[in-house]
Amino acid sequence: MAVLIDTPVWPWRGRRWSHLVSDVSHEELHAFVAAELGIPRRAFQGDHYDVPEDLYDVAVAAGAQPVGARELLARLTAAGLRVRKRASAADRAPR
């Protein structure tokens, strides 16, 4: 199993969040999340799940491998599973 989680440092709505990915398949990631964390599939962000800091230790105890954010991104990209965020209309507007 190659489920990876980065440190919960990403702030949003008063909490800190981690990214949880698989460098094998999205199916592996969905199965891990459903079995171990109970996060609904609708929370899937295209290539990762956001995991609140209170579930970080649960994910690691269940087998997620802690890695740095750069390693997580590198392994996700190398596996061909990285989905780049689409540019918004504001990002595409001439400056």
XYZ file of N, CA and C in Angstrom:
285
model
N 0.852 -1.182 0.000
C 0.000 0.000 0.000
C 0.887 1.230 0.000
N 0.556 2.199 -0.815
C 1.341 3.419 -0.904
C 0.437 4.630 -0.739
N -0.173 4.727 0.430
C -0.966 5.903 0.760
C -0.050 6.841 1.528
N -0.001 8.090 1.084
C 0.915 9.081 1.636
C 0.133 10.236 2.250
N 0.676 10.811 3.325
C 0.044 11.966 3.957
C 1.120 12.976 4.329
N 0.847 14.243 4.047
C 1.794 15.275 4.458
C 1.373 15.853 5.813
N 2.238 16.653 6.381
C 2.004 17.241 7.698
C 0.829 18.214 7.635
N -0.018 18.231 8.665
C -1.166 19.151 8.649
C -0.740 20.599 8.908
N -0.369 21.279 7.851
C 0.068 22.671 7.964
C -0.791 23.628 7.136
N -1.720 23.091 6.362
C -2.501 23.916 5.438
C -3.730 24.470 6.155
N -3.774 25.789 6.429
C -4.900 26.362 7.177
C -6.137 26.559 6.306
N -7.293 26.295 6.889
C -8.580 26.576 6.246
C -9.659 26.473 7.306
N -10.473 27.493 7.405
C -11.598 27.539 8.348
C -11.197 27.213 9.782
N -10.106 27.800 10.219
C -9.686 27.662 11.604
C -9.063 26.325 11.971
N -8.789 25.505 10.982
C -8.166 24.201 11.224
C -6.949 24.062 10.324
N -6.144 23.064 10.635
C -5.003 22.731 9.774
C -5.311 21.388 9.100
N -4.862 21.277 7.868
C -5.216 20.130 7.034
C -3.983 19.497 6.407
N -4.087 18.203 6.147
C -3.092 17.425 5.410
C -3.684 17.039 4.066
N -2.814 16.623 3.158
C -3.246 16.023 1.898
C -2.960 14.528 1.978
N -3.920 13.724 1.576
C -3.778 12.268 1.561
C -3.887 11.812 0.115
N -2.881 11.078 -0.360
C -2.843 10.616 -1.750
C -2.396 9.159 -1.796
N -2.538 8.565 -2.970
C -1.944 7.261 -3.252
C -1.023 7.439 -4.445
N 0.126 6.769 -4.411
C 0.987 6.798 -5.595
C 0.831 5.511 -6.404
N -0.281 4.793 -6.131
C -0.608 3.577 -6.884
C -1.862 3.797 -7.731
N -2.978 4.202 -7.087
C -4.226 4.416 -7.820
C -5.213 5.202 -6.969
N -6.148 5.835 -7.647
C -7.212 6.523 -6.918
C -8.108 5.507 -6.212
N -8.267 4.328 -6.798
C -9.086 3.287 -6.175
C -8.506 2.887 -4.824
N -7.181 2.746 -4.754
C -6.536 2.422 -3.481
C -6.814 3.521 -2.454
N -6.722 4.761 -2.881
C -6.967 5.892 -1.988
C -8.405 5.891 -1.492
N -9.372 5.704 -2.393
C -10.782 5.676 -1.988
C -11.043 4.553 -0.985
N -10.471 3.387 -1.223
C -10.667 2.244 -0.319
C -10.088 2.537 1.061
N -8.902 3.128 1.114
C -8.264 3.460 2.393
C -9.109 4.469 3.168
N -9.539 5.508 2.493
C -10.322 6.561 3.148
C -11.638 6.008 3.673
N -12.313 5.201 2.880
C -13.595 4.634 3.307
C -13.424 3.697 4.494
N -12.404 2.853 4.445
C -12.208 1.847 5.494
C -11.631 2.427 6.774
N -10.754 3.404 6.666
C -9.996 3.857 7.828
C -10.405 5.217 8.383
N -10.911 6.110 7.540
C -11.156 7.477 7.998
C -12.615 7.900 7.954
N -13.414 7.233 7.152
C -14.829 7.576 7.079
C -15.122 8.912 6.411
N -14.187 9.414 5.637
C -14.410 10.663 4.905
C -15.225 10.319 3.655
N -16.309 11.057 3.385
C -17.141 10.713 2.225
C -16.403 10.918 0.900
N -16.728 10.097 -0.068
C -16.060 10.163 -1.373
C -16.272 11.509 -2.056
N -17.363 12.175 -1.759
C -17.606 13.483 -2.377
C -16.550 14.518 -1.961
N -15.755 14.200 -0.923
C -14.687 15.099 -0.473
C -13.409 14.944 -1.303
N -13.387 13.996 -2.234
C -12.214 13.777 -3.080
C -11.959 15.016 -3.926
N -10.722 15.478 -3.960
C -10.356 16.726 -4.633
C -9.693 16.512 -5.993
N -10.002 15.419 -6.662
C -9.441 15.168 -7.990
C -8.205 14.294 -7.973
N -7.335 14.488 -6.973
C -6.165 13.623 -6.819
C -5.789 13.416 -5.357
N -6.571 13.987 -4.445
C -6.264 13.863 -3.021
C -7.511 14.096 -2.174
N -7.396 13.728 -0.924
C -8.377 14.102 0.088
C -7.705 15.076 1.041
N -8.454 16.069 1.500
C -7.986 16.922 2.581
C -8.369 16.236 3.882
N -7.402 16.106 4.786
C -7.608 15.400 6.054
C -7.372 16.385 7.194
N -8.361 16.576 8.079
C -8.166 17.500 9.193
C -7.115 16.973 10.165
N -6.459 17.898 10.856
C -5.352 17.516 11.733
C -5.747 16.489 12.786
N -7.009 16.477 13.217
C -7.414 15.502 14.234
C -7.484 14.077 13.687
N -7.449 13.899 12.370
C -7.423 12.554 11.782
C -6.035 12.151 11.284
N -5.060 13.033 11.408
C -3.704 12.737 10.932
C -3.145 11.488 11.606
N -3.165 11.444 12.939
C -2.614 10.290 13.659
C -3.392 9.012 13.351
N -4.693 9.135 13.139
C -5.517 7.979 12.777
C -5.056 7.432 11.423
N -4.834 8.323 10.470
C -4.395 7.905 9.135
C -3.032 7.219 9.190
N -2.113 7.784 9.967
C -0.775 7.194 10.083
C -0.858 5.832 10.768
N -1.649 5.731 11.838
C -1.804 4.451 12.542
C -2.419 3.388 11.628
N -3.244 3.824 10.670
C -3.889 2.892 9.740
C -2.986 2.512 8.571
N -1.815 3.148 8.479
C -0.872 2.755 7.444
C -0.447 3.827 6.464
N -1.003 5.028 6.567
C -0.551 6.105 5.679
C 0.888 6.462 6.033
N 1.696 6.667 5.031
C 3.111 6.975 5.222
C 3.303 8.486 5.301
N 3.811 8.996 6.434
C 4.061 10.440 6.533
C 5.231 10.852 5.636
N 5.019 11.879 4.842
C 6.059 12.419 3.963
C 5.912 13.938 3.936
N 6.939 14.606 3.478
C 6.852 16.049 3.289
C 5.991 16.381 2.079
N 5.535 17.619 2.018
C 4.662 18.046 0.922
C 5.340 17.901 -0.440
N 6.620 18.205 -0.519
C 7.326 18.093 -1.804
C 7.447 16.644 -2.256
N 7.744 15.753 -1.310
C 7.829 14.336 -1.676
C 6.466 13.810 -2.102
N 5.415 14.212 -1.386
C 4.060 13.789 -1.732
C 3.746 14.198 -3.169
N 4.012 15.447 -3.506
C 3.736 15.941 -4.853
C 4.594 15.232 -5.899
N 5.857 15.020 -5.593
C 6.752 14.342 -6.538
C 6.290 12.916 -6.813
N 5.895 12.204 -5.779
C 5.466 10.809 -5.965
C 4.118 10.734 -6.673
N 3.224 11.660 -6.378
C 1.928 11.709 -7.051
C 2.122 12.004 -8.540
N 2.989 12.940 -8.841
C 3.277 13.300 -10.230
C 3.957 12.148 -10.965
N 4.950 11.521 -10.332
C 5.668 10.399 -10.951
C 4.737 9.232 -11.258
N 3.701 9.061 -10.443
C 2.740 7.981 -10.657
C 1.729 8.318 -11.754
N 1.765 9.555 -12.252
C 0.819 9.970 -13.285
C -0.569 10.244 -12.748
N -0.690 10.466 -11.446
C -1.996 10.662 -10.820
C -2.273 12.113 -10.442
N -1.348 13.007 -10.725
C -1.507 14.419 -10.382
C -2.534 15.051 -11.300
N -3.507 15.735 -10.723
C -4.497 16.487 -11.476
C -4.254 17.955 -11.156
N -3.839 18.696 -12.146
C -3.559 20.114 -11.910
C -4.852 20.903 -11.755
N -4.801 21.876 -10.861
C -5.942 22.755 -10.632
C -6.188 23.580 -11.890
N -7.441 23.684 -12.289
C -7.782 24.501 -13.448
C -7.622 25.972 -13.099
N -7.201 26.734 -14.071
C -7.097 28.175 -13.874
C -8.497 28.777 -13.872
N -8.736 29.682 -12.958
C -10.027 30.364 -12.908
C -10.044 31.470 -13.960
N -11.201 32.050 -14.195
C -11.314 33.149 -15.150
C -10.415 34.306 -14.729
N -10.319 34.553 -13.434
C -9.464 35.636 -12.935
C -7.998 35.357 -13.241
N -7.590 34.087 -13.170
C -6.205 33.727 -13.465
C -5.879 33.912 -14.951
N -6.893 33.751 -15.806
C -6.675 33.845 -17.250
C -6.819 35.270 -17.781
N -7.333 36.171 -16.970
C -7.575 37.546 -17.419
C -6.257 38.254 -17.724
N -6.246 39.071 -18.782
C -5.024 39.828 -19.085
C -4.702 40.788 -17.949
N -3.436 41.014 -17.766
C -3.007 41.916 -16.674
C -2.372 43.144 -17.227
